[in-house]
PDB file of C-alpha atoms and ligand atoms in Angstrom:
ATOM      1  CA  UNK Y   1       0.000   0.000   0.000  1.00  0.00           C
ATOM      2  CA  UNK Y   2       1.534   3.283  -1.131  1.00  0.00           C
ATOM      3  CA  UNK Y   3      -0.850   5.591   0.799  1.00  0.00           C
ATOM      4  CA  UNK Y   4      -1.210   6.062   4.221  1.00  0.00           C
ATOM      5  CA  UNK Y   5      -4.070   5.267   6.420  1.00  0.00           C
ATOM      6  CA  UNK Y   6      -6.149   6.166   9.112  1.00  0.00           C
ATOM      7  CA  UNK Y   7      -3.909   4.237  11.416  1.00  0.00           C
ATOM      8  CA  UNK Y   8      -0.560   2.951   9.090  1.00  0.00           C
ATOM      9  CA  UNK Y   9       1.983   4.746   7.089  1.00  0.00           C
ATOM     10  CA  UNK Y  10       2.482   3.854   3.707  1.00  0.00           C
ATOM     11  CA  UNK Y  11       5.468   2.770   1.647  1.00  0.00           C
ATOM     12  CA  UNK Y  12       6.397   5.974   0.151  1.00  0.00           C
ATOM     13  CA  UNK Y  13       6.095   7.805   3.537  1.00  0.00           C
ATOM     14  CA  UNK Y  14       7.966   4.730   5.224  1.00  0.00           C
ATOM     15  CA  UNK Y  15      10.464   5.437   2.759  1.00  0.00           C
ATOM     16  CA  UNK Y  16      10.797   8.813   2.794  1.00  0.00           C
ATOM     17  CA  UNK Y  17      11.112   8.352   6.849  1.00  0.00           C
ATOM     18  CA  UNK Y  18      13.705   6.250   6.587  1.00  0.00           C
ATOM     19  CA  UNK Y  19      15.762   7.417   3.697  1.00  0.00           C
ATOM     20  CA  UNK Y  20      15.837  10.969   5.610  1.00  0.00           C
ATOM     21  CA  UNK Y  21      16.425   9.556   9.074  1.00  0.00           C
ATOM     22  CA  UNK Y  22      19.944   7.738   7.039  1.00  0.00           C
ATOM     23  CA  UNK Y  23      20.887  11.196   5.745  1.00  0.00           C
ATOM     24  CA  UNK Y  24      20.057  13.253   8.341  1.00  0.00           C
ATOM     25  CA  UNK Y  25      22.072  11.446  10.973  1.00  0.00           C
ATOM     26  CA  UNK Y  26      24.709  11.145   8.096  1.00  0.00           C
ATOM     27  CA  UNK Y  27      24.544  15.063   7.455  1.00  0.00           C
ATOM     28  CA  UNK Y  28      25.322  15.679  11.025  1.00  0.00           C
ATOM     29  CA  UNK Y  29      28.285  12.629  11.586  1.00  0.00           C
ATOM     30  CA  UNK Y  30      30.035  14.148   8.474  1.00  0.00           C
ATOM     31  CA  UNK Y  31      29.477  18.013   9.055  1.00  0.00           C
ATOM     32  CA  UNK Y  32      31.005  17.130  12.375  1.00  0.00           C
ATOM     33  CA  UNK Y  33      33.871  15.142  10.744  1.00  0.00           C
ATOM     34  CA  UNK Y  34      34.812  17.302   7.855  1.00  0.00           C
ATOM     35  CA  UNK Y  35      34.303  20.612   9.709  1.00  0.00           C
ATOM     36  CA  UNK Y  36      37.842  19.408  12.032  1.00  0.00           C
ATOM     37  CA  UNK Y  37      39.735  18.337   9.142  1.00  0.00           C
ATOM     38  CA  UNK Y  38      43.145  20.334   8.027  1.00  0.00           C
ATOM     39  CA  UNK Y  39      42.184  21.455   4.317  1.00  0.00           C
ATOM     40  CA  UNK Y  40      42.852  18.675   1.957  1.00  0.00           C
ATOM     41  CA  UNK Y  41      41.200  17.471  -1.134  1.00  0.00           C
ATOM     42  CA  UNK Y  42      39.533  14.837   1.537  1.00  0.00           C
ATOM     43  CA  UNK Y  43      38.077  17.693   3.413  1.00  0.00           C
ATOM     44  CA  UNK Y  44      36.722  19.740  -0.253  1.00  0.00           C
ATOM     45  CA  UNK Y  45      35.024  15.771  -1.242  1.00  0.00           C
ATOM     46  CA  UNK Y  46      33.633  15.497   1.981  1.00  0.00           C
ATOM     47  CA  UNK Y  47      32.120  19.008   1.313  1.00  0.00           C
ATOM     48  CA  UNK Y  48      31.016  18.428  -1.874  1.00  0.00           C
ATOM     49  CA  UNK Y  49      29.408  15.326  -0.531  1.00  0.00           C
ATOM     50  CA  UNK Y  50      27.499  17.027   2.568  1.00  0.00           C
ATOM     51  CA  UNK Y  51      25.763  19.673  -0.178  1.00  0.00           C
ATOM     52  CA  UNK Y  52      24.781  17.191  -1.909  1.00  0.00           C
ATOM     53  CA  UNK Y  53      23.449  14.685   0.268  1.00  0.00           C
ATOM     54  CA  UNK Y  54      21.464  18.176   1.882  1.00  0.00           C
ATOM     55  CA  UNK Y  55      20.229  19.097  -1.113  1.00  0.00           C
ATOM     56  CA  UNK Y  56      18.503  15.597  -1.606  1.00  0.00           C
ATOM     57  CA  UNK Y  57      17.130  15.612   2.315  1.00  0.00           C
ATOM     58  CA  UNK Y  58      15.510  19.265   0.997  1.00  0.00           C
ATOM     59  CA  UNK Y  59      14.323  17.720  -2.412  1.00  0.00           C
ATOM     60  CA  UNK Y  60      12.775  14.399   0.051  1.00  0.00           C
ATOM     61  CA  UNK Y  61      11.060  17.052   2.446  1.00  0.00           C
ATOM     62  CA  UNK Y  62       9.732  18.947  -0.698  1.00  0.00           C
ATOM     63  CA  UNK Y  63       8.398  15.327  -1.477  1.00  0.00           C
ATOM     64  CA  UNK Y  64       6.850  14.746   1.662  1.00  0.00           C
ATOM     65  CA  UNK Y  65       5.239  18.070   2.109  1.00  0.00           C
ATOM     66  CA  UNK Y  66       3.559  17.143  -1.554  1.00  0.00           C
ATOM     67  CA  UNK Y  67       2.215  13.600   0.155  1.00  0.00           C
ATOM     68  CA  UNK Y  68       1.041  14.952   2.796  1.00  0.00           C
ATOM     69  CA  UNK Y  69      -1.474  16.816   1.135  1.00  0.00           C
ATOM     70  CA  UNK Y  70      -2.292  13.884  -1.320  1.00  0.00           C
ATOM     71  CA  UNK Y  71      -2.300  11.702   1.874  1.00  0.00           C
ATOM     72  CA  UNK Y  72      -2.226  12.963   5.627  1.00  0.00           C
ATOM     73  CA  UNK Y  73      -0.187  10.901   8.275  1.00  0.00           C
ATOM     74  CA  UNK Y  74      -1.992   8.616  10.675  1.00  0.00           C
ATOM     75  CA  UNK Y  75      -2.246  10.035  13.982  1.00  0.00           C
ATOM     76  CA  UNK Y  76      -0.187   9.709  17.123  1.00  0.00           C
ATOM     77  CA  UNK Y  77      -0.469   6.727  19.236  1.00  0.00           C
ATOM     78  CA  UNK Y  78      -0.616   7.765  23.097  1.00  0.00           C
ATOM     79  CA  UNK Y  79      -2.796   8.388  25.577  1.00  0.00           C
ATOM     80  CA  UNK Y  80      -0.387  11.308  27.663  1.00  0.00           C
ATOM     81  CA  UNK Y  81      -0.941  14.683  26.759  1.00  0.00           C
ATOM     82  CA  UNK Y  82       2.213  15.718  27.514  1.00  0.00           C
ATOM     83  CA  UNK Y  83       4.170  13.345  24.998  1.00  0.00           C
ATOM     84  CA  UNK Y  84       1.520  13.821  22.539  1.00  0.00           C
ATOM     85  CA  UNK Y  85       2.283  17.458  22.526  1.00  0.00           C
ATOM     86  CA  UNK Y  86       5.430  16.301  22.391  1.00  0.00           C
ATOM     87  CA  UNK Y  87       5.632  14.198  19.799  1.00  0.00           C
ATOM     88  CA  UNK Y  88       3.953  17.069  17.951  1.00  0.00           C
ATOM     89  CA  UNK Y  89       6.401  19.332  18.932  1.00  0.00           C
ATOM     90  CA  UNK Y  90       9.755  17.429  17.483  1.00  0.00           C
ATOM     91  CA  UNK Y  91       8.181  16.309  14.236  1.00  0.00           C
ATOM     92  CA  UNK Y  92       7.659  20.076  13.848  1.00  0.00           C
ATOM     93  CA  UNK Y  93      11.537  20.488  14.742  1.00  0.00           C
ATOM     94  CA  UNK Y  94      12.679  18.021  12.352  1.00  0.00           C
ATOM     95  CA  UNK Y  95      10.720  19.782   9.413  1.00  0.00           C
ATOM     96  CA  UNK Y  96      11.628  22.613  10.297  1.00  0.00           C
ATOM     97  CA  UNK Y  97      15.137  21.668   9.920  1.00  0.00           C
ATOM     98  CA  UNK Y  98      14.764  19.743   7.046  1.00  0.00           C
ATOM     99  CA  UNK Y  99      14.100  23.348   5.579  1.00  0.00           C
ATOM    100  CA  UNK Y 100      16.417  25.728   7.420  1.00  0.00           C
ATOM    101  CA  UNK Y 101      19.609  23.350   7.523  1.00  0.00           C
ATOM    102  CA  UNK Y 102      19.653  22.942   3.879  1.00  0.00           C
ATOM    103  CA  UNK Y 103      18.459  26.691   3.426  1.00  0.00           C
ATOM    104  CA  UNK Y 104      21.048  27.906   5.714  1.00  0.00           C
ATOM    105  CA  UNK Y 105      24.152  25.537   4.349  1.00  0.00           C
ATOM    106  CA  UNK Y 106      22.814  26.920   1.114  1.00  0.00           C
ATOM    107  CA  UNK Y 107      23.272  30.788   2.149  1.00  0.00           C
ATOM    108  CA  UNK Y 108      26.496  30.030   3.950  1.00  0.00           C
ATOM    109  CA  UNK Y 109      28.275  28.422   1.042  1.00  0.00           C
ATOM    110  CA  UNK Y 110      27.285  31.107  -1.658  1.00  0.00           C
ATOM    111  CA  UNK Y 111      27.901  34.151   1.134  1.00  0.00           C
ATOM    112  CA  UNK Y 112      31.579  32.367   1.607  1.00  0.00           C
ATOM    113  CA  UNK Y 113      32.463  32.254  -1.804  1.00  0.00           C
ATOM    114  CA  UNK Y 114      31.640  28.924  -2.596  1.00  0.00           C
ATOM    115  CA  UNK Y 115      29.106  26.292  -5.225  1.00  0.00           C
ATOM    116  CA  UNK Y 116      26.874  24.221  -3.738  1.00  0.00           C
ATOM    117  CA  UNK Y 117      25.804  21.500  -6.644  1.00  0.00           C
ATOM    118  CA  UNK Y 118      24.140  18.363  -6.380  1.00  0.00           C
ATOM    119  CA  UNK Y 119      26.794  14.739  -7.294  1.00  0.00           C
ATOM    120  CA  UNK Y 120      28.354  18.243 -10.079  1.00  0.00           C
ATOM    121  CA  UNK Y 121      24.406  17.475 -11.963  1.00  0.00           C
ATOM    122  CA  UNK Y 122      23.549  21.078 -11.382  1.00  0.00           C
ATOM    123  CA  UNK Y 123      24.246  23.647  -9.498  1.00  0.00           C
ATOM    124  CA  UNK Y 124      22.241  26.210  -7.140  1.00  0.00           C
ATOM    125  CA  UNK Y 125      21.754  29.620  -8.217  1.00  0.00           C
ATOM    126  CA  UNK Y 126      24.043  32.201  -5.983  1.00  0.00           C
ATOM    127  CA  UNK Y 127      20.743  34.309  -4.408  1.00  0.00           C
ATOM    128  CA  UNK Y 128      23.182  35.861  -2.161  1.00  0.00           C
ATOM    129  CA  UNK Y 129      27.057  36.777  -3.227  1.00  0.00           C
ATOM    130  CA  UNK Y 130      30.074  37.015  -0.862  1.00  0.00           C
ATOM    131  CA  UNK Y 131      29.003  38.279   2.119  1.00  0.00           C
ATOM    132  CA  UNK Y 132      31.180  37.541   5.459  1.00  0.00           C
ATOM    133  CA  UNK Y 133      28.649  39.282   7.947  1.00  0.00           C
ATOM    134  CA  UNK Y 134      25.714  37.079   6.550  1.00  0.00           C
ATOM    135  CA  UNK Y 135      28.238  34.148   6.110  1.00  0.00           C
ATOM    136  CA  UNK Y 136      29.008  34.030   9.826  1.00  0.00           C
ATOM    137  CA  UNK Y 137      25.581  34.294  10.909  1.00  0.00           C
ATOM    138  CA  UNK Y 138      24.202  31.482   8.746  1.00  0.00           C
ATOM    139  CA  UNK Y 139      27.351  29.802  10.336  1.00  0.00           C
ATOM    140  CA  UNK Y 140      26.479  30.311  13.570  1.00  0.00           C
ATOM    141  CA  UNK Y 141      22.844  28.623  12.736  1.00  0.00           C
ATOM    142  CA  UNK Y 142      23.670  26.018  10.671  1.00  0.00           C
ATOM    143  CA  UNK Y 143      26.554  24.767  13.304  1.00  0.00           C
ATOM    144  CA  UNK Y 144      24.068  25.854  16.064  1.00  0.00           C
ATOM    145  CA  UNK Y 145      20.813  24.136  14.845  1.00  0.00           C
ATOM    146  CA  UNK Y 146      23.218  21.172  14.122  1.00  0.00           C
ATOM    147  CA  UNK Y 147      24.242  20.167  17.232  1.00  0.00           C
ATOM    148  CA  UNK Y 148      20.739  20.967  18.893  1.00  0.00           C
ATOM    149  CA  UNK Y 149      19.564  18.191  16.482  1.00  0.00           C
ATOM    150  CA  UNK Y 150      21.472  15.223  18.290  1.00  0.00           C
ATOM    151  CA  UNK Y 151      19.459  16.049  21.354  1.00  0.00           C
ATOM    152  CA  UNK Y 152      16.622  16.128  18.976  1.00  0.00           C
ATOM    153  CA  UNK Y 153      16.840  12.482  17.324  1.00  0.00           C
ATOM    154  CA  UNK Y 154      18.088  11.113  20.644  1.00  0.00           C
ATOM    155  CA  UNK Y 155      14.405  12.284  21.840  1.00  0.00           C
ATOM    156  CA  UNK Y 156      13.263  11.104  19.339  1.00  0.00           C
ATOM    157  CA  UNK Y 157      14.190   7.653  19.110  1.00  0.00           C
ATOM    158  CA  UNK Y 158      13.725   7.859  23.142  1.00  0.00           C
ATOM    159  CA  UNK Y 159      10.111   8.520  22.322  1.00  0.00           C
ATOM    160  CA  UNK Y 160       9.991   5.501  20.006  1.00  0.00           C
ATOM    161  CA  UNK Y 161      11.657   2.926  22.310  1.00  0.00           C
ATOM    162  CA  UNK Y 162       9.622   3.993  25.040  1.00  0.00           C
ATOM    163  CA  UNK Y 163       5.892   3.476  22.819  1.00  0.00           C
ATOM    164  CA  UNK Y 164       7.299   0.222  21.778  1.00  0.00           C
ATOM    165  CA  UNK Y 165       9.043  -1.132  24.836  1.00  0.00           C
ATOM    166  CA  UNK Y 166       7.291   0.393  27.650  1.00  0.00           C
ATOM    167  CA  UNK Y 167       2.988   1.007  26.145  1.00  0.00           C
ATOM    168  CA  UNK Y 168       4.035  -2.402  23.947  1.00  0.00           C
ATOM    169  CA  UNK Y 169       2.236  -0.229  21.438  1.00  0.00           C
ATOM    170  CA  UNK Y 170       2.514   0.269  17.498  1.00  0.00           C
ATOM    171  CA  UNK Y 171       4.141   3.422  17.047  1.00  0.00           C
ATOM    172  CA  UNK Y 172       7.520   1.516  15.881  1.00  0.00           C
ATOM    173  CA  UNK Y 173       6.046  -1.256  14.075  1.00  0.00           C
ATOM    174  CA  UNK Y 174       4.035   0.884  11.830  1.00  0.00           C
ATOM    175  CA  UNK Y 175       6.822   2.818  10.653  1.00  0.00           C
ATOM    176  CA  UNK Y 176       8.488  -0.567  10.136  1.00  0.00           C
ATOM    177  CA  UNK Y 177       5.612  -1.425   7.847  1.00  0.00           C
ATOM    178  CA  UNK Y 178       4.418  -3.865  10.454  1.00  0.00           C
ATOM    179  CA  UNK Y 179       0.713  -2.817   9.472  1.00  0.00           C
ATOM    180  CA  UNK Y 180      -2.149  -2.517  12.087  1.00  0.00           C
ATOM    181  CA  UNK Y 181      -5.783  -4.099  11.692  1.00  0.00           C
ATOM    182  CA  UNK Y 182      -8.016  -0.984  10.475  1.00  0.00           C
ATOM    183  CA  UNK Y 183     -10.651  -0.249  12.878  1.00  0.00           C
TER     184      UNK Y 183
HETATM  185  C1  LIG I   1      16.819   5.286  14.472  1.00  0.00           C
HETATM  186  C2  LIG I   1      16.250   6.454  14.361  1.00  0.00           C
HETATM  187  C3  LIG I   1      14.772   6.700  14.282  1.00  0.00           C
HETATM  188  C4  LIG I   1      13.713   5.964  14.742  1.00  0.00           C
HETATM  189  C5  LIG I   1      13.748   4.658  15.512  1.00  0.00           C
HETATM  190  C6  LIG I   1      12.517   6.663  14.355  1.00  0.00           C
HETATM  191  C7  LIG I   1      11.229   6.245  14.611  1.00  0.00           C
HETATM  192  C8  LIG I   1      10.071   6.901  14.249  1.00  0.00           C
HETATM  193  C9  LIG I   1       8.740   6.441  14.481  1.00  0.00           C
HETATM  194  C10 LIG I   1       8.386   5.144  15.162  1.00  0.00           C
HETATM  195  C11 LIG I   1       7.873   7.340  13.983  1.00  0.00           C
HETATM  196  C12 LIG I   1       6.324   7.281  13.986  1.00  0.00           C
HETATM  197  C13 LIG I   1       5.763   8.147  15.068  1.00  0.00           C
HETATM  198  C14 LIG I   1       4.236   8.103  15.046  1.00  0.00           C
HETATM  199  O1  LIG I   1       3.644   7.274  14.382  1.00  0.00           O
HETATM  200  O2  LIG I   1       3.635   8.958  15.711  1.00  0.00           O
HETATM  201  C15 LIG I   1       8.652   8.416  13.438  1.00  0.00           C
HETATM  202  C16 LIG I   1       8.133   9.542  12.855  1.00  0.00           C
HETATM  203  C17 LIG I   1       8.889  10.569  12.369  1.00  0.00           C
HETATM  204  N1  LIG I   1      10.265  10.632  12.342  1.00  0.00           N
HETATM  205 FE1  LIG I   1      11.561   9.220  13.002  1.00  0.00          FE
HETATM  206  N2  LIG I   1      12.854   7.800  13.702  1.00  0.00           N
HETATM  207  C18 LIG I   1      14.223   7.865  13.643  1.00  0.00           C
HETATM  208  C19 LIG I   1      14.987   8.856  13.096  1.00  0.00           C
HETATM  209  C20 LIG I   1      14.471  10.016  12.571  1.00  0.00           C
HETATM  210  C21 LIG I   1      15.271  11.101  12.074  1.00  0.00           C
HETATM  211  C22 LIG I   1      16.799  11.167  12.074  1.00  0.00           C
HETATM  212  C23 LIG I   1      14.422  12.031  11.613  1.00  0.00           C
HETATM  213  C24 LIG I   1      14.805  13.333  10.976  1.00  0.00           C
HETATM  214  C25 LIG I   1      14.696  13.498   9.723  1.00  0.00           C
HETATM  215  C26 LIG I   1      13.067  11.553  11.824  1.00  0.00           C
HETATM  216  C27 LIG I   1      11.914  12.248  11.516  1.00  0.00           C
HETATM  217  C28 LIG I   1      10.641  11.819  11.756  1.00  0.00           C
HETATM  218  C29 LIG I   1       9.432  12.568  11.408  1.00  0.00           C
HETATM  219  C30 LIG I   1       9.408  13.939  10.748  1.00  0.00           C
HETATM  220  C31 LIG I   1       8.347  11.782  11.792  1.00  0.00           C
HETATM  221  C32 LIG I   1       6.863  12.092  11.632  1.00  0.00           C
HETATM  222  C33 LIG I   1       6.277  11.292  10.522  1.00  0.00           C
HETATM  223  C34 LIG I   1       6.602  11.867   9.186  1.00  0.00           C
HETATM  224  O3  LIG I   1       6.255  13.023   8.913  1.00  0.00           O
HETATM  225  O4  LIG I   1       7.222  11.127   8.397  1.00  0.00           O
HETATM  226  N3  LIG I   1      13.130  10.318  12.407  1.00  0.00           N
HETATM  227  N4  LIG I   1       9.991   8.127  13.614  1.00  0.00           N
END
């Protein structure tokens, strides 16, 4: 089933889950990496890589805001206020950074003098030219927002562990395409 249900996700937003959870934990392990390294020609690939592999999380969450409209998410499993306002609360995080990261990467690269393409297929326009004053405060977010995002996903998966471990519900097994009975 491609679409999503009442109660399950669907394949494509299964996918789309997955396939950004791989390169947004990616993103962050190489920004991390590459941002220490001495300049080399390891350090520019590593670069290159990281735009690219942003630009396709952006082109995935310009995806998923289209299927959401064509087909909503189920809703929340829980019964606690709390972590269902939760639970609201760090999906809207993680789209929100799955807009401003790229965005931001984006604005830093072009404001430092640098292309950001995608695997050399195309290239971004340059909406903003060098710039060092707007280069160090997209910086300062980018790094910033970053690092807030490993206490984010650690939440996160928290959040998960606990629905499937502790309530023994199906939070986990749905995204895992373990589909529930329809009621
Ligand atoms: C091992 C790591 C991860 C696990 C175990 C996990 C697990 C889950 C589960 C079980 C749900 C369904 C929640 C529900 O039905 O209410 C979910 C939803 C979601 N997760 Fe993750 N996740 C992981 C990593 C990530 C990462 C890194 C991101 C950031 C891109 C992410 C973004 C989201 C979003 C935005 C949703 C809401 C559903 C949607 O719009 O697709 N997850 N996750």
């Amino acid at each position: 089933m491609l679409k999503n249900s009442e109660q399950n996700y669907g394949l494509v937003s299964r996918a789309n889950h997955w396939i950004s959870a791989v390169l947004f934990i990616g993103l962050i392990a190489i920004g991390l990496y590459m941002s220490d390294l001495e300049k080399s020609p390891e350090k520019f690939e590593l670069y290159d890589l990281h735009k690219s592999l942003g630009i396709g999380l952006f082109m995935l969450m310009m995806l998923r805001l289209v299927w959401l409209k064509i087909s909503p998410n189920p809703e929340q499993i829980s019964n606690n206020k709390f972590e269902h306002i939760l639970g609201h609360a760090v999906k809207g995080i993680f789209y929100l950074a799955m807009i401003m990261m790229p965005i931001s990467g984006w604005i830093m690269s072009t404001t430092g003098g640098h292309d950001v393409s995608f695997f050399n297929l195309f290239t971004l326009p340059v909406l903003i030219g060098e710039n060092e004053m707007i280069h160090e405060i997209a910086e300062e977010i980018h790094g910033t927002a970053g690092t807030l995002m490993i206490a984010v996903i650690l939440l996160h998966v928290a959040g998960a562990l606990k629905h499937h471990l502790v309530y023994k519900d199906a939070t986990l097994l749905r995204m895992l395409g373990k589909n529930q009975k329809e009621q």
